[in-house]
Coordinates of C-alpha atoms in Angstrom, one line a residue:
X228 CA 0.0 0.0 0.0
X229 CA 1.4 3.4 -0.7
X230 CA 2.6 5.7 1.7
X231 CA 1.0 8.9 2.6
X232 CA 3.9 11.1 3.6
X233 CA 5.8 9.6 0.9
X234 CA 3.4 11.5 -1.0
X235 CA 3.3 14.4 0.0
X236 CA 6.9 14.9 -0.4
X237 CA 6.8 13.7 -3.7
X238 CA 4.2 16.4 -4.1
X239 CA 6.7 19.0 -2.8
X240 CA 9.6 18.0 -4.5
X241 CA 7.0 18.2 -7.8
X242 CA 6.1 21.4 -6.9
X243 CA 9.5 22.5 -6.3
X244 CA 11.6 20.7 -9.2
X245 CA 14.2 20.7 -6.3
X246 CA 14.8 17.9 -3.7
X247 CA 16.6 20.7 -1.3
X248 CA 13.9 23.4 -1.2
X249 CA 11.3 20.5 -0.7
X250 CA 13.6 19.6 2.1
X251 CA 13.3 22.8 3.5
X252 CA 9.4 23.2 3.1
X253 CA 9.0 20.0 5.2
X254 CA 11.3 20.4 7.6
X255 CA 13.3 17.3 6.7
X256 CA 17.1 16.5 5.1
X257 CA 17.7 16.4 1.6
X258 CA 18.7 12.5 1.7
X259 CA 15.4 11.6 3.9
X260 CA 13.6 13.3 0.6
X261 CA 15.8 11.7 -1.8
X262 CA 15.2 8.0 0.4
X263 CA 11.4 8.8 0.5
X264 CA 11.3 9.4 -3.3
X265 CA 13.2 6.4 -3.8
X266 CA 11.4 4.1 -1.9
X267 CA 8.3 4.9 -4.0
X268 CA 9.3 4.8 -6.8
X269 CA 10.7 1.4 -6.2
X270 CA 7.0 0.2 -5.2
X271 CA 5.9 1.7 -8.1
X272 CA 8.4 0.3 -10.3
X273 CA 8.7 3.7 -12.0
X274 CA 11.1 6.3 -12.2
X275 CA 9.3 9.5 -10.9
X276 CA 12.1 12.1 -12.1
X277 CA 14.9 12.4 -14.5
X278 CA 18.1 13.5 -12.5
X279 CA 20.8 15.3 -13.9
X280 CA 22.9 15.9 -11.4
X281 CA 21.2 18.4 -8.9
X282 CA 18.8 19.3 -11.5
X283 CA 15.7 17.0 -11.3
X284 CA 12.6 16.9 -13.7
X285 CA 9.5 14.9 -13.5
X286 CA 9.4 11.9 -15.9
X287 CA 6.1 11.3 -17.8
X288 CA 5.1 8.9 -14.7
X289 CA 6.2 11.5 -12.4
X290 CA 4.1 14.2 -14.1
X291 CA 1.0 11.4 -14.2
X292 CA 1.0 10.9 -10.8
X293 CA 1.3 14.6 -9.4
X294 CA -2.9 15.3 -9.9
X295 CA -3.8 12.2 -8.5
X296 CA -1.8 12.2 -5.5
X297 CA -2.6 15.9 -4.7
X298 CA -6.2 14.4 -4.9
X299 CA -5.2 11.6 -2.7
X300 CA -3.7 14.2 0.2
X301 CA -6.9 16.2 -0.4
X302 CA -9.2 13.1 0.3
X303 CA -6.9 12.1 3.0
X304 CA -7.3 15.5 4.6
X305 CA -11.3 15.5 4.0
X306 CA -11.5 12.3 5.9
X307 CA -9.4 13.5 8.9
X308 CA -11.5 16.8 9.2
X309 CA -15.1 15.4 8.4
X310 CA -14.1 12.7 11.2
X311 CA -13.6 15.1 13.9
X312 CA -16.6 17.2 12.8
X313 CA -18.6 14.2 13.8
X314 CA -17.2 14.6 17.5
X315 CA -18.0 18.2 17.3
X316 CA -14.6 19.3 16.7
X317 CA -12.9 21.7 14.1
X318 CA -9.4 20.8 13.6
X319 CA -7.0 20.7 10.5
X320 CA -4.5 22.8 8.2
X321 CA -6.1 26.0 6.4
X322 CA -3.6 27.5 3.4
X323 CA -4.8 30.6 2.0
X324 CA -2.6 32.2 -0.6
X325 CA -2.9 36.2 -0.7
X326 CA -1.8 38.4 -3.6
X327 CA -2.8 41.5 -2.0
X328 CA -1.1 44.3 0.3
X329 CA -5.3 44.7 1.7
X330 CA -5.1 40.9 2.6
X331 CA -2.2 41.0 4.6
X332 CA -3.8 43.5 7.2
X333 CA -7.5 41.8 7.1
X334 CA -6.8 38.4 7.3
X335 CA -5.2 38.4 10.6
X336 CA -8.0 39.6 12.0
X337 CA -10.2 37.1 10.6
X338 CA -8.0 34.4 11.1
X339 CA -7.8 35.6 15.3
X340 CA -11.5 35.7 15.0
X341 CA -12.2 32.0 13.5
X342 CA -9.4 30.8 15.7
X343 CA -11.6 32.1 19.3
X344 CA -13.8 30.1 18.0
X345 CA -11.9 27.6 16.7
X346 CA -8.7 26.9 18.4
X347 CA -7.2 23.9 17.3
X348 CA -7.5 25.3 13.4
X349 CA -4.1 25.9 12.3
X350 CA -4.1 29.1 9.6
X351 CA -0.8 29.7 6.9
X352 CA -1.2 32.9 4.9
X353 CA 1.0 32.4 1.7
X354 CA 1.8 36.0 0.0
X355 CA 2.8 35.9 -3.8
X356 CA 1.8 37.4 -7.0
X357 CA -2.3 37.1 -8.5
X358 CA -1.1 34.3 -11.0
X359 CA 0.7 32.2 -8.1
X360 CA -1.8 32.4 -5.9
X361 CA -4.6 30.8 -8.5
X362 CA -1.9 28.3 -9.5
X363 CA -1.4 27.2 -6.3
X364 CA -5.2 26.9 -5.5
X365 CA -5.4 25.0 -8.6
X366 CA -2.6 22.7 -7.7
X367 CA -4.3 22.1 -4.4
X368 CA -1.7 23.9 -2.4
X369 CA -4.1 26.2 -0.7
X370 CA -7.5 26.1 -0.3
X371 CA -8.3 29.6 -0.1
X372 CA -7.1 32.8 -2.1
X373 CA -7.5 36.3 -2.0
X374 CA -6.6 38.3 -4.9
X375 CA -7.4 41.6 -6.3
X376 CA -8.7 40.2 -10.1
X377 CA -10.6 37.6 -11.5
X378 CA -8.4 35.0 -13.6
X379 CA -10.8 33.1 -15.8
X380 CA -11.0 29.1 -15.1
X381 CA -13.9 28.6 -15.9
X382 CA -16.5 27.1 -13.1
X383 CA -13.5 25.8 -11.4
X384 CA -13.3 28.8 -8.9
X385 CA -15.8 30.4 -6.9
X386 CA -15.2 33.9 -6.8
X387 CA -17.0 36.1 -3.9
X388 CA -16.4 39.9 -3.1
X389 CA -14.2 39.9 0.0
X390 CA -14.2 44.2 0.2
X391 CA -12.9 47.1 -1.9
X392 CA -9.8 48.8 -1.2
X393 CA -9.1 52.5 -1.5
X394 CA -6.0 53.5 -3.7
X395 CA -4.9 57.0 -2.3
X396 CA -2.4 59.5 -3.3
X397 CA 0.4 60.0 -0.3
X398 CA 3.5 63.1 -0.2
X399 CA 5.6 63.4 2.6
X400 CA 4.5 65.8 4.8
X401 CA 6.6 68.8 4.1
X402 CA 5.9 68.4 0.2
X403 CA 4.3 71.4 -1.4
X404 CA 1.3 69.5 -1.8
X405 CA 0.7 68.1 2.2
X406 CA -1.0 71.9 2.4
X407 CA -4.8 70.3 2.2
X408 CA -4.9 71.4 -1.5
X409 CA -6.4 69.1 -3.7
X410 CA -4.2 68.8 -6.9
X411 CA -5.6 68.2 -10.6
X412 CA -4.6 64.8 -12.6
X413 CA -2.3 66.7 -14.9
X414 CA -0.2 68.2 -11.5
X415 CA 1.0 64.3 -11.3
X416 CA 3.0 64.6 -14.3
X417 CA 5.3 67.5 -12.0
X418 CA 6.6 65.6 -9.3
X419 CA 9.0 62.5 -9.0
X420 CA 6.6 59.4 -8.0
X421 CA 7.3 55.7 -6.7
X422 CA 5.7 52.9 -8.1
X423 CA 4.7 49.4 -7.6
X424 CA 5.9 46.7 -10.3
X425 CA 3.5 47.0 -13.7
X426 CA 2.2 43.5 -12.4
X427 CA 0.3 45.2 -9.2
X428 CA -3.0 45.7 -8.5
X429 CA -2.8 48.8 -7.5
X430 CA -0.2 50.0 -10.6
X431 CA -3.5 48.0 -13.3
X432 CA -5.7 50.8 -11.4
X433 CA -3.7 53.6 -11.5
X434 CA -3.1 52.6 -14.7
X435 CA -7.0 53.0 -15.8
X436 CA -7.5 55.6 -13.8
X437 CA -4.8 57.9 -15.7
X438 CA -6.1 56.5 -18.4
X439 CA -9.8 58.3 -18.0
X440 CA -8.1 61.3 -18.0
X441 CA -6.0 61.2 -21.2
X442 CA -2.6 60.4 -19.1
X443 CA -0.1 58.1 -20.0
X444 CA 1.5 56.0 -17.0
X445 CA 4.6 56.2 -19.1
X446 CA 4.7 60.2 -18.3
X447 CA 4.9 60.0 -14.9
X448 CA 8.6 60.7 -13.8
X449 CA 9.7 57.6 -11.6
X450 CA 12.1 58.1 -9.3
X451 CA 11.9 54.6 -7.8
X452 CA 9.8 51.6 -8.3
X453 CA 8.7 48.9 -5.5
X454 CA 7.4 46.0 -5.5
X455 CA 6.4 46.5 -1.6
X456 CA 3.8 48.9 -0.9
X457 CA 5.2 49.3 2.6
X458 CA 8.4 49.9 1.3
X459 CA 6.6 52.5 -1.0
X460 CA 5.5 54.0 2.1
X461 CA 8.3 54.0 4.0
X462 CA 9.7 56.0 0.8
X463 CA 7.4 58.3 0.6
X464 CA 8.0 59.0 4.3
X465 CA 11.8 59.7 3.6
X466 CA 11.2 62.3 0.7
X467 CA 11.9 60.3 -2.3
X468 CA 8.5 61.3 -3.8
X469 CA 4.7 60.6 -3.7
X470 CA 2.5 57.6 -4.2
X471 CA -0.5 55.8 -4.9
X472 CA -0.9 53.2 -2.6
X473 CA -3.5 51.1 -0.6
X474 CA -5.2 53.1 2.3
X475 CA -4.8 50.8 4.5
X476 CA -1.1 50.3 3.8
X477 CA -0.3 54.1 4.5
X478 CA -2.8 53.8 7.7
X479 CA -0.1 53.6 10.2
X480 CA 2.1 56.9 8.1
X481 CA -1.0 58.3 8.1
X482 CA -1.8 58.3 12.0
X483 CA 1.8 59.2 13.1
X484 CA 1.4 62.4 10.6
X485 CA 4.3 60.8 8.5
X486 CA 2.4 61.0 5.4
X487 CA -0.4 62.9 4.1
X488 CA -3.5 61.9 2.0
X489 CA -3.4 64.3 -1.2
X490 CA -7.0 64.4 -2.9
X491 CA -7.1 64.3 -6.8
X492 CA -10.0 66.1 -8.3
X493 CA -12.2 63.6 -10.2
X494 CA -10.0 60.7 -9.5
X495 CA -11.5 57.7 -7.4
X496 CA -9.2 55.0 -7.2
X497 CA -10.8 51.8 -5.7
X498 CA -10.5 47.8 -6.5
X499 CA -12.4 45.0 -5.7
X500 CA -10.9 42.0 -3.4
X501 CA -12.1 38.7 -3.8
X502 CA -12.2 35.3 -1.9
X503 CA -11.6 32.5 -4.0
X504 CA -12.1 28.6 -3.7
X505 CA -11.5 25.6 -6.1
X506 CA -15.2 24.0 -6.7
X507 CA -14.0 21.3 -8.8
X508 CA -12.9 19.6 -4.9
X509 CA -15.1 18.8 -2.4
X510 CA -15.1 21.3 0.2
X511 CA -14.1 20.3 3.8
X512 CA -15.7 21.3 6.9
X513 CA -13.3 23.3 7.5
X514 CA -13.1 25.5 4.6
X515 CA -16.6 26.0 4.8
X516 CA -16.6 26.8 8.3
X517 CA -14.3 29.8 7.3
X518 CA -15.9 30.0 4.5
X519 CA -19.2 31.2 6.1
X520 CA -17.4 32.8 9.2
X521 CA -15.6 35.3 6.6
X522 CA -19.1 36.2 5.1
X523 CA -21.3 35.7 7.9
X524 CA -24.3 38.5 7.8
X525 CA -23.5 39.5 11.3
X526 CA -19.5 39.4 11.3
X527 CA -18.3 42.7 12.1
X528 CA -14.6 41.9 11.5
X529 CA -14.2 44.0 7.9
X530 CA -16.8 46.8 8.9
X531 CA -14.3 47.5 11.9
X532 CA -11.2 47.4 9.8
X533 CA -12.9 49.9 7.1
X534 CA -13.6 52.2 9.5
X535 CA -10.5 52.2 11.5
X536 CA -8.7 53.0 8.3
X537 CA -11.3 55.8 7.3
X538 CA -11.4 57.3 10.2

């Protein structure tokens, strides 16, 4: 009969085309990886990757197997929390994978919230880019994303609207502009800005809302780009320029007077978050337990956070 864990670290070394880093992810050597992996494939009687060297690849029976044993650990992992449901007890591994600045401050919240109530739950928040974050719910790696854009896959993924997140021009506050004036699109073609990477969230909606106003993101002169939007902050805060970033990213700049929330006339910058989950799998009681506590009627969690940040 086949192993369990010595699938899952074929799964990892899969996933990470590396025997090393799949060491590191599960907290095991690189020859106890290398033994495991061995020992499989010699009960399988196949070769599961092509070595060359350190370089490893998966063979055509390697890349056969990876969906179904995902599937397997998935089952494996429904079984185990649908078991203790039936003693009235919520307990497992949640991986959510988060490609948003916004997700980073909210979801500790909700996940000190579910955990109260759930205390034995164990939570990972994964951050990583939009398209990693879909992949890896696709691949069964984490059962939860948030991200800031819908990736079609067809009825595969259940999108929901999680909550919309302010984009907000910040200046340090001895900048010309920290005076309460609010300044016209065309003024942003003046001053030396930061920027996230072009692959952002936040850059695709400054990028529209320019855009409306017949302005080119290209004319903006960059004194620095980012691909941290704390880091932005933290820029902005040393003089280096000005910024669009999430609100809730400049909220602590903001309340220590650090940086200063310049309004742009006829400019609304806001984007949509969403919660996503892979349909195609059977949902555990777990994830639906989150699931509902994240968009229960009477959870108060986000409304607090919105207007903290507001405020």
């Amino acid at each position: 009969m086949l192993n369990i864990h010595e699938l899952n670290v074929f799964i990892e070394a899969a996933l990470a085309q590396n025997f090393s880093v799949a060491a590191r992810r599960l907290y095991l050597s690189q020859p106890a990886v290398s033994l495991h992996i061995s020992n499989l494939e010699k009960q399988l009687g196949l070769e599961l990757f092509r070595r060359n060297g350190r370089s490893i690849q998966l063979s055509a029976a390697g890349q056969a197997l990876l969906p179904l044993a995902q599937e397997a650990m998935r089952q494996v992992k429904h079984i185990e929390e649908t078991m203790w449901s039936l003693k009235g007890v919520l307990i497992g591994e949640l991986s959510i994978a988060c490609s948003t600045t916004v997700g980073k401050y909210v979801l500790p919240r909700l996940v000190a919230g579910f955990r109260r109530k759930h205390p034995d739950v164990r939570v990972t928040v994964n951050i990583m880019s939009r398209r990693a974050a879909i992949d890896w719910l696709l691949s069964c790696r984490a059962d939860m994303a948030v991200v800031s854009a819908r990736l079609n896959h067809g009825a595969e993924l259940e999108y929901r609207d999680f909550l919309e997140d302010d984009i907000i021009l910040i200046a340090p506050p001895d900048h010309p502009w920290a005076d309460g004036r609010t300044v016209v699109p065309a003024d942003l073609l003046t001053v030396p800005f930061i920027l996230r990477e072009s692959t952002a969230g936040s850059y695709e909606v400054l990028l529209e809302g320019l855009n409306q106003h017949g302005l080119d993101i290209g004319q903006l002169p960059v004194a620095l780009t980012l691909a941290n939007a704390e880091a932005i902050e933290m820029s902005v805060e040393a003089g280096i320029g000005v910024a669009f970033v999430s609100r809730m990213a400049a909220s602590r700049g903001l309340a220590l007077g650090k940086v200063v929330h310049v309004p742009v006339a006829d400019m609304s910058l806001t984007r949509r978050i969403y919660m996503v989950r892979n349909v195609r799998h059977a949902i555990t009681p777990l994830e639906q337990a989150f699931w509902e506590f994240v968009f229960a009627e009477e959870h108060e969690e986000l409304r607090q956070l919105s207007y903290a940040v507001r405020s």
